């Protein structure tokens, strides 16, 4: 399994010498398949990928199942964890790019339990869980205040102001060390002022694909400015367009690649 090119899963490690280096991350999918829940899902790239490979796994539980994987697939993160431990720094894992971990589909309950166990036995991996169903995070997760693992960062997707108002209050109930927003595809201006001081990271970007809905650059600028005032790391993923790199990655003449700072968990660091 190779590292992912999804740049918000990369981490920058600073050495005591002042030198910094990039540590690439991984993606892991406990299953494939989902059900669209909001306007942001309209041109879901994951659904297109699944169809491309002949898997009909998008839709309600009454008509569709999900795609599951064998044990070999589940063992991969154990290998990554061992490697990260040897190297002395955590690697991030985006989970799941082809599903929503908190989907309430009856066939995924068993796999979700497996995922929680996997997360608990891989402390050298930094699990990034991103959901459009934040109301399910606490009911479906096994952890509570005081025992939420420090290797789980939890995020929700917010592409419009209405989604911010619906979803962020649920996210803020989660006692995770990092609570983040993915404002992608960004479909309108979003005012985060009621919540931003309680968030640890904002990612934003425009939509890509054949039907990409255009993003007004004033929208990511507004998010960036709010982050700067509140001292919250801001990551600008892409302008968007037909291809993910069509519009580039710059906003006001530069890239924005901030990620939350973490204390090193070992002083041994091998790149
Ligand atoms: S929640 Fe995510 S994976 Fe599911 S349909 Fe929406 S965009 Fe696609």
mmCIF file of C-alpha atoms and ligand atoms in Angstrom:
data_model
loop_
_atom_site.group_PDB
_atom_site.id
_atom_site.type_symbol
_atom_site.label_atom_id
_atom_site.label_comp_id
_atom_site.label_asym_id
_atom_site.label_seq_id
_atom_site.Cartn_x
_atom_site.Cartn_y
_atom_site.Cartn_z
ATOM 1 C CA UNK A 1 0.000 0.000 0.000
ATOM 2 C CA UNK A 2 1.454 3.323 -1.034
ATOM 3 C CA UNK A 3 1.024 6.645 0.697
ATOM 4 C CA UNK A 4 -1.892 8.848 -0.294
ATOM 5 C CA UNK A 5 -1.450 12.041 -2.266
ATOM 6 C CA UNK A 6 -4.246 13.653 -0.235
ATOM 7 C CA UNK A 7 -2.178 16.444 1.207
ATOM 8 C CA UNK A 8 -4.254 17.141 4.286
ATOM 9 C CA UNK A 9 -3.245 13.696 5.547
ATOM 10 C CA UNK A 10 0.417 14.675 5.431
ATOM 11 C CA UNK A 11 2.137 15.922 8.541
ATOM 12 C CA UNK A 12 5.060 18.247 8.954
ATOM 13 C CA UNK A 13 7.521 17.277 11.636
ATOM 14 C CA UNK A 14 9.985 19.788 13.050
ATOM 15 C CA UNK A 15 13.324 18.555 14.339
ATOM 16 C CA UNK A 16 15.133 20.203 17.231
ATOM 17 C CA UNK A 17 17.632 21.429 14.602
ATOM 18 C CA UNK A 18 14.887 23.536 13.012
ATOM 19 C CA UNK A 19 14.710 21.247 9.971
ATOM 20 C CA UNK A 20 11.211 20.105 8.926
ATOM 21 C CA UNK A 21 10.084 17.187 6.824
ATOM 22 C CA UNK A 22 6.835 15.859 5.442
ATOM 23 C CA UNK A 23 5.361 12.589 6.623
ATOM 24 C CA UNK A 24 2.822 11.267 4.133
ATOM 25 C CA UNK A 25 -0.384 9.549 5.249
ATOM 26 C CA UNK A 26 -2.651 6.709 4.170
ATOM 27 C CA UNK A 27 -6.295 6.113 3.338
ATOM 28 C CA UNK A 28 -8.199 3.175 4.753
ATOM 29 C CA UNK A 29 -11.723 2.104 3.867
ATOM 30 C CA UNK A 30 -13.519 -0.290 6.225
ATOM 31 C CA UNK A 31 -16.133 -0.733 3.486
ATOM 32 C CA UNK A 32 -17.342 0.970 0.317
ATOM 33 C CA UNK A 33 -20.749 2.531 -0.200
ATOM 34 C CA UNK A 34 -22.998 5.236 1.167
ATOM 35 C CA UNK A 35 -26.284 7.112 0.872
ATOM 36 C CA UNK A 36 -26.382 10.772 -0.143
ATOM 37 C CA UNK A 37 -27.509 13.021 2.675
ATOM 38 C CA UNK A 38 -27.150 16.621 1.503
ATOM 39 C CA UNK A 39 -26.456 18.958 -1.389
ATOM 40 C CA UNK A 40 -22.684 18.596 -0.907
ATOM 41 C CA UNK A 41 -23.057 14.889 -1.831
ATOM 42 C CA UNK A 42 -24.648 15.633 -5.205
ATOM 43 C CA UNK A 43 -21.580 14.771 -7.322
ATOM 44 C CA UNK A 44 -19.949 12.380 -4.851
ATOM 45 C CA UNK A 45 -16.641 11.272 -6.423
ATOM 46 C CA UNK A 46 -16.635 8.063 -4.379
ATOM 47 C CA UNK A 47 -19.894 6.932 -5.950
ATOM 48 C CA UNK A 48 -18.389 7.463 -9.423
ATOM 49 C CA UNK A 49 -15.309 5.440 -8.480
ATOM 50 C CA UNK A 50 -17.465 2.593 -7.123
ATOM 51 C CA UNK A 51 -19.562 2.537 -10.299
ATOM 52 C CA UNK A 52 -16.425 2.601 -12.399
ATOM 53 C CA UNK A 53 -15.316 -0.626 -10.681
ATOM 54 C CA UNK A 54 -18.761 -2.176 -11.075
ATOM 55 C CA UNK A 55 -19.959 -1.905 -7.456
ATOM 56 C CA UNK A 56 -23.561 -0.849 -6.982
ATOM 57 C CA UNK A 57 -23.209 0.234 -3.347
ATOM 58 C CA UNK A 58 -24.777 3.699 -3.237
ATOM 59 C CA UNK A 59 -28.328 3.933 -1.941
ATOM 60 C CA UNK A 60 -30.621 3.010 0.953
ATOM 61 C CA UNK A 61 -30.336 -0.229 2.913
ATOM 62 C CA UNK A 62 -33.600 -1.470 1.376
ATOM 63 C CA UNK A 63 -32.027 -1.693 -2.062
ATOM 64 C CA UNK A 64 -28.248 -1.702 -1.647
ATOM 65 C CA UNK A 65 -25.607 -3.430 0.399
ATOM 66 C CA UNK A 66 -22.035 -2.328 0.896
ATOM 67 C CA UNK A 67 -18.712 -3.712 -0.314
ATOM 68 C CA UNK A 68 -16.687 -5.449 2.401
ATOM 69 C CA UNK A 69 -13.080 -6.585 2.587
ATOM 70 C CA UNK A 70 -11.129 -9.635 3.666
ATOM 71 C CA UNK A 71 -8.770 -9.867 6.631
ATOM 72 C CA UNK A 72 -5.702 -9.032 4.544
ATOM 73 C CA UNK A 73 -7.114 -5.557 3.964
ATOM 74 C CA UNK A 74 -7.707 -5.075 7.695
ATOM 75 C CA UNK A 75 -4.135 -6.124 8.469
ATOM 76 C CA UNK A 76 -2.610 -3.295 6.430
ATOM 77 C CA UNK A 77 -2.970 -0.648 9.163
ATOM 78 C CA UNK A 78 -1.214 -3.012 11.579
ATOM 79 C CA UNK A 79 1.796 -2.973 9.260
ATOM 80 C CA UNK A 80 1.637 0.840 8.968
ATOM 81 C CA UNK A 81 1.456 1.092 12.740
ATOM 82 C CA UNK A 82 4.565 -1.068 13.208
ATOM 83 C CA UNK A 83 6.458 0.994 10.633
ATOM 84 C CA UNK A 84 5.407 4.273 12.227
ATOM 85 C CA UNK A 85 6.499 3.019 15.632
ATOM 86 C CA UNK A 86 9.912 2.082 14.245
ATOM 87 C CA UNK A 87 10.253 5.519 12.655
ATOM 88 C CA UNK A 88 9.160 7.240 15.848
ATOM 89 C CA UNK A 89 6.390 9.435 14.512
ATOM 90 C CA UNK A 90 2.698 9.036 13.857
ATOM 91 C CA UNK A 91 1.251 8.808 10.376
ATOM 92 C CA UNK A 92 -2.255 9.991 9.558
ATOM 93 C CA UNK A 93 -4.924 7.750 8.066
ATOM 94 C CA UNK A 94 -7.947 9.242 6.316
ATOM 95 C CA UNK A 95 -10.847 6.898 7.034
ATOM 96 C CA UNK A 96 -12.987 6.547 4.907
ATOM 97 C CA UNK A 97 -12.676 8.060 1.444
ATOM 98 C CA UNK A 98 -15.234 5.630 -0.060
ATOM 99 C CA UNK A 99 -17.858 5.583 2.693
ATOM 100 C CA UNK A 100 -19.111 7.408 5.774
ATOM 101 C CA UNK A 101 -17.976 5.680 8.958
ATOM 102 C CA UNK A 102 -21.119 6.855 10.782
ATOM 103 C CA UNK A 103 -23.670 5.715 8.233
ATOM 104 C CA UNK A 104 -26.608 3.913 9.832
ATOM 105 C CA UNK A 105 -26.755 0.972 7.424
ATOM 106 C CA UNK A 106 -27.497 -2.360 9.143
ATOM 107 C CA UNK A 107 -24.813 -4.281 7.280
ATOM 108 C CA UNK A 108 -21.920 -2.070 8.469
ATOM 109 C CA UNK A 109 -22.394 -2.380 12.238
ATOM 110 C CA UNK A 110 -20.037 -5.343 12.584
ATOM 111 C CA UNK A 111 -17.342 -3.721 10.450
ATOM 112 C CA UNK A 112 -17.600 -0.529 12.485
ATOM 113 C CA UNK A 113 -16.904 -2.492 15.682
ATOM 114 C CA UNK A 114 -13.828 -3.950 13.972
ATOM 115 C CA UNK A 115 -12.713 -0.446 13.064
ATOM 116 C CA UNK A 116 -12.918 0.776 16.679
ATOM 117 C CA UNK A 117 -10.783 -2.162 17.812
ATOM 118 C CA UNK A 118 -8.283 -1.474 15.008
ATOM 119 C CA UNK A 119 -7.999 2.182 16.026
ATOM 120 C CA UNK A 120 -7.352 1.197 19.629
ATOM 121 C CA UNK A 121 -4.496 -1.147 18.758
ATOM 122 C CA UNK A 122 -2.759 1.271 16.351
ATOM 123 C CA UNK A 123 -1.640 4.199 18.540
ATOM 124 C CA UNK A 124 1.043 5.176 16.020
ATOM 125 C CA UNK A 125 -1.617 6.027 13.469
ATOM 126 C CA UNK A 126 -3.545 9.266 13.618
ATOM 127 C CA UNK A 127 -7.060 8.385 12.468
ATOM 128 C CA UNK A 128 -8.932 11.179 10.660
ATOM 129 C CA UNK A 129 -12.644 10.363 10.698
ATOM 130 C CA UNK A 130 -14.734 12.673 8.539
ATOM 131 C CA UNK A 131 -18.517 12.357 8.478
ATOM 132 C CA UNK A 132 -21.606 14.043 7.138
ATOM 133 C CA UNK A 133 -23.572 12.431 9.987
ATOM 134 C CA UNK A 134 -22.090 14.001 13.118
ATOM 135 C CA UNK A 135 -25.307 13.295 15.045
ATOM 136 C CA UNK A 136 -24.197 9.634 14.998
ATOM 137 C CA UNK A 137 -20.658 10.152 16.310
ATOM 138 C CA UNK A 138 -21.382 9.792 20.011
ATOM 139 C CA UNK A 139 -24.154 7.162 19.747
ATOM 140 C CA UNK A 140 -22.013 4.969 17.466
ATOM 141 C CA UNK A 141 -18.531 5.440 18.979
ATOM 142 C CA UNK A 142 -17.375 3.337 21.924
ATOM 143 C CA UNK A 143 -15.504 6.190 23.655
ATOM 144 C CA UNK A 144 -16.726 8.862 26.071
ATOM 145 C CA UNK A 145 -15.278 11.944 27.728
ATOM 146 C CA UNK A 146 -12.054 10.969 29.437
ATOM 147 C CA UNK A 147 -11.295 7.975 27.251
ATOM 148 C CA UNK A 148 -11.546 9.418 23.719
ATOM 149 C CA UNK A 149 -8.281 8.207 22.083
ATOM 150 C CA UNK A 150 -5.771 10.939 21.291
ATOM 151 C CA UNK A 151 -5.118 9.306 17.888
ATOM 152 C CA UNK A 152 -8.653 10.039 16.637
ATOM 153 C CA UNK A 153 -9.341 13.392 15.011
ATOM 154 C CA UNK A 154 -12.977 13.883 14.155
ATOM 155 C CA UNK A 155 -14.445 16.124 11.480
ATOM 156 C CA UNK A 156 -17.648 16.989 9.736
ATOM 157 C CA UNK A 157 -18.338 18.376 6.266
ATOM 158 C CA UNK A 158 -19.760 21.863 5.902
ATOM 159 C CA UNK A 159 -20.255 23.300 2.416
ATOM 160 C CA UNK A 160 -23.029 25.746 3.209
ATOM 161 C CA UNK A 161 -24.141 27.869 6.163
ATOM 162 C CA UNK A 162 -27.151 25.599 6.805
ATOM 163 C CA UNK A 163 -24.821 22.603 7.209
ATOM 164 C CA UNK A 164 -22.688 24.563 9.669
ATOM 165 C CA UNK A 165 -25.730 25.268 11.790
ATOM 166 C CA UNK A 166 -26.983 21.673 11.635
ATOM 167 C CA UNK A 167 -23.705 19.809 12.051
ATOM 168 C CA UNK A 168 -21.205 21.789 14.118
ATOM 169 C CA UNK A 169 -23.182 21.618 17.395
ATOM 170 C CA UNK A 170 -23.007 17.802 17.205
ATOM 171 C CA UNK A 171 -19.286 17.897 16.441
ATOM 172 C CA UNK A 172 -18.628 20.132 19.430
ATOM 173 C CA UNK A 173 -20.073 17.518 21.782
ATOM 174 C CA UNK A 174 -17.272 15.127 20.842
ATOM 175 C CA UNK A 175 -14.323 15.213 23.264
ATOM 176 C CA UNK A 176 -11.706 14.587 20.570
ATOM 177 C CA UNK A 177 -8.270 16.206 20.747
ATOM 178 C CA UNK A 178 -8.864 17.718 17.290
ATOM 179 C CA UNK A 179 -12.307 18.612 15.901
ATOM 180 C CA UNK A 180 -12.135 19.774 12.328
ATOM 181 C CA UNK A 181 -14.283 20.902 9.436
ATOM 182 C CA UNK A 182 -13.953 19.951 5.803
ATOM 183 C CA UNK A 183 -15.561 22.848 3.929
ATOM 184 C CA UNK A 184 -15.420 21.057 0.606
ATOM 185 C CA UNK A 185 -17.070 21.334 -1.785
ATOM 186 C CA UNK A 186 -17.512 24.887 -0.605
ATOM 187 C CA UNK A 187 -20.825 25.990 -2.106
ATOM 188 C CA UNK A 188 -21.381 29.335 -0.414
ATOM 189 C CA UNK A 189 -20.075 31.743 2.218
ATOM 190 C CA UNK A 190 -19.870 30.214 5.690
ATOM 191 C CA UNK A 191 -19.712 32.260 8.877
ATOM 192 C CA UNK A 192 -18.063 30.176 11.590
ATOM 193 C CA UNK A 193 -17.937 32.890 14.229
ATOM 194 C CA UNK A 194 -20.262 31.137 16.750
ATOM 195 C CA UNK A 195 -18.061 28.031 16.839
ATOM 196 C CA UNK A 196 -14.570 28.711 15.537
ATOM 197 C CA UNK A 197 -12.901 29.100 18.920
ATOM 198 C CA UNK A 198 -13.892 25.508 19.700
ATOM 199 C CA UNK A 199 -12.547 24.062 16.461
ATOM 200 C CA UNK A 200 -8.942 23.015 15.903
ATOM 201 C CA UNK A 201 -8.675 22.854 12.119
ATOM 202 C CA UNK A 202 -10.474 24.076 8.986
ATOM 203 C CA UNK A 203 -9.931 22.543 5.547
ATOM 204 C CA UNK A 204 -11.645 24.037 2.522
ATOM 205 C CA UNK A 205 -11.703 23.652 -1.227
ATOM 206 C CA UNK A 206 -13.742 23.837 -4.396
ATOM 207 C CA UNK A 207 -15.423 20.945 -6.126
ATOM 208 C CA UNK A 208 -13.737 18.927 -8.870
ATOM 209 C CA UNK A 209 -15.165 16.676 -11.571
ATOM 210 C CA UNK A 210 -17.164 16.984 -14.768
ATOM 211 C CA UNK A 211 -20.028 18.729 -12.996
ATOM 212 C CA UNK A 212 -17.975 20.812 -10.572
ATOM 213 C CA UNK A 213 -19.955 23.701 -9.130
ATOM 214 C CA UNK A 214 -17.790 26.843 -9.247
ATOM 215 C CA UNK A 215 -16.480 28.367 -6.041
ATOM 216 C CA UNK A 216 -16.325 32.127 -5.519
ATOM 217 C CA UNK A 217 -12.839 32.824 -4.105
ATOM 218 C CA UNK A 218 -14.434 35.162 -1.585
ATOM 219 C CA UNK A 219 -15.768 32.056 0.217
ATOM 220 C CA UNK A 220 -12.423 30.393 1.088
ATOM 221 C CA UNK A 221 -10.994 33.851 1.786
ATOM 222 C CA UNK A 222 -13.708 34.414 4.377
ATOM 223 C CA UNK A 223 -12.841 31.100 6.070
ATOM 224 C CA UNK A 224 -9.105 31.859 5.956
ATOM 225 C CA UNK A 225 -9.654 35.263 7.521
ATOM 226 C CA UNK A 226 -11.805 33.834 10.311
ATOM 227 C CA UNK A 227 -9.127 31.211 11.018
ATOM 228 C CA UNK A 228 -6.397 33.828 11.181
ATOM 229 C CA UNK A 229 -8.317 35.939 13.667
ATOM 230 C CA UNK A 230 -9.098 32.890 15.832
ATOM 231 C CA UNK A 231 -5.577 31.326 15.424
ATOM 232 C CA UNK A 232 -7.047 28.143 13.973
ATOM 233 C CA UNK A 233 -4.936 26.251 11.375
ATOM 234 C CA UNK A 234 -6.309 26.657 7.866
ATOM 235 C CA UNK A 235 -5.713 24.276 4.960
ATOM 236 C CA UNK A 236 -6.706 25.294 1.432
ATOM 237 C CA UNK A 237 -6.995 22.131 -0.621
ATOM 238 C CA UNK A 238 -7.853 23.291 -4.121
ATOM 239 C CA UNK A 239 -9.720 25.817 -6.238
ATOM 240 C CA UNK A 240 -11.415 22.955 -8.110
ATOM 241 C CA UNK A 241 -12.650 22.579 -11.656
ATOM 242 C CA UNK A 242 -12.852 19.691 -14.036
ATOM 243 C CA UNK A 243 -9.758 18.033 -12.519
ATOM 244 C CA UNK A 244 -8.649 18.320 -8.918
ATOM 245 C CA UNK A 245 -5.635 20.383 -9.963
ATOM 246 C CA UNK A 246 -7.425 22.469 -12.645
ATOM 247 C CA UNK A 247 -7.522 25.648 -10.614
ATOM 248 C CA UNK A 248 -4.372 25.121 -8.560
ATOM 249 C CA UNK A 249 -3.978 25.356 -4.804
ATOM 250 C CA UNK A 250 -3.267 29.012 -4.186
ATOM 251 C CA UNK A 251 -5.395 31.572 -2.442
ATOM 252 C CA UNK A 252 -4.225 35.183 -2.639
ATOM 253 C CA UNK A 253 -0.923 34.163 -4.181
ATOM 254 C CA UNK A 254 0.177 31.410 -1.801
ATOM 255 C CA UNK A 255 -0.705 27.951 -0.514
ATOM 256 C CA UNK A 256 -2.273 27.414 2.922
ATOM 257 C CA UNK A 257 -1.140 24.108 4.368
ATOM 258 C CA UNK A 258 -1.579 24.568 8.077
ATOM 259 C CA UNK A 259 -2.364 21.556 10.244
ATOM 260 C CA UNK A 260 -2.820 21.317 14.006
ATOM 261 C CA UNK A 261 0.425 21.112 15.937
ATOM 262 C CA UNK A 262 1.055 17.976 17.940
ATOM 263 C CA UNK A 263 3.540 17.301 20.640
ATOM 264 C CA UNK A 264 6.065 14.660 19.527
ATOM 265 C CA UNK A 265 5.248 11.369 21.208
ATOM 266 C CA UNK A 266 8.833 10.057 21.044
ATOM 267 C CA UNK A 267 12.055 11.910 20.657
ATOM 268 C CA UNK A 268 13.365 9.365 18.163
ATOM 269 C CA UNK A 269 12.520 10.494 14.641
ATOM 270 C CA UNK A 270 13.621 8.645 11.529
ATOM 271 C CA UNK A 271 12.308 9.936 8.216
HETATM 272 S S1 LIG B 1 -21.581 11.254 2.728
HETATM 273 FE FE1 LIG B 1 -19.649 11.336 1.587
HETATM 274 S S2 LIG B 1 -19.409 9.283 0.708
HETATM 275 FE FE2 LIG B 1 -21.545 9.498 1.355
HETATM 276 S S3 LIG B 1 -22.623 10.181 -0.497
HETATM 277 FE FE3 LIG B 1 -22.065 12.004 0.692
HETATM 278 S S4 LIG B 1 -20.107 12.660 -0.183
HETATM 279 FE FE4 LIG B 1 -20.445 10.531 -0.844
#
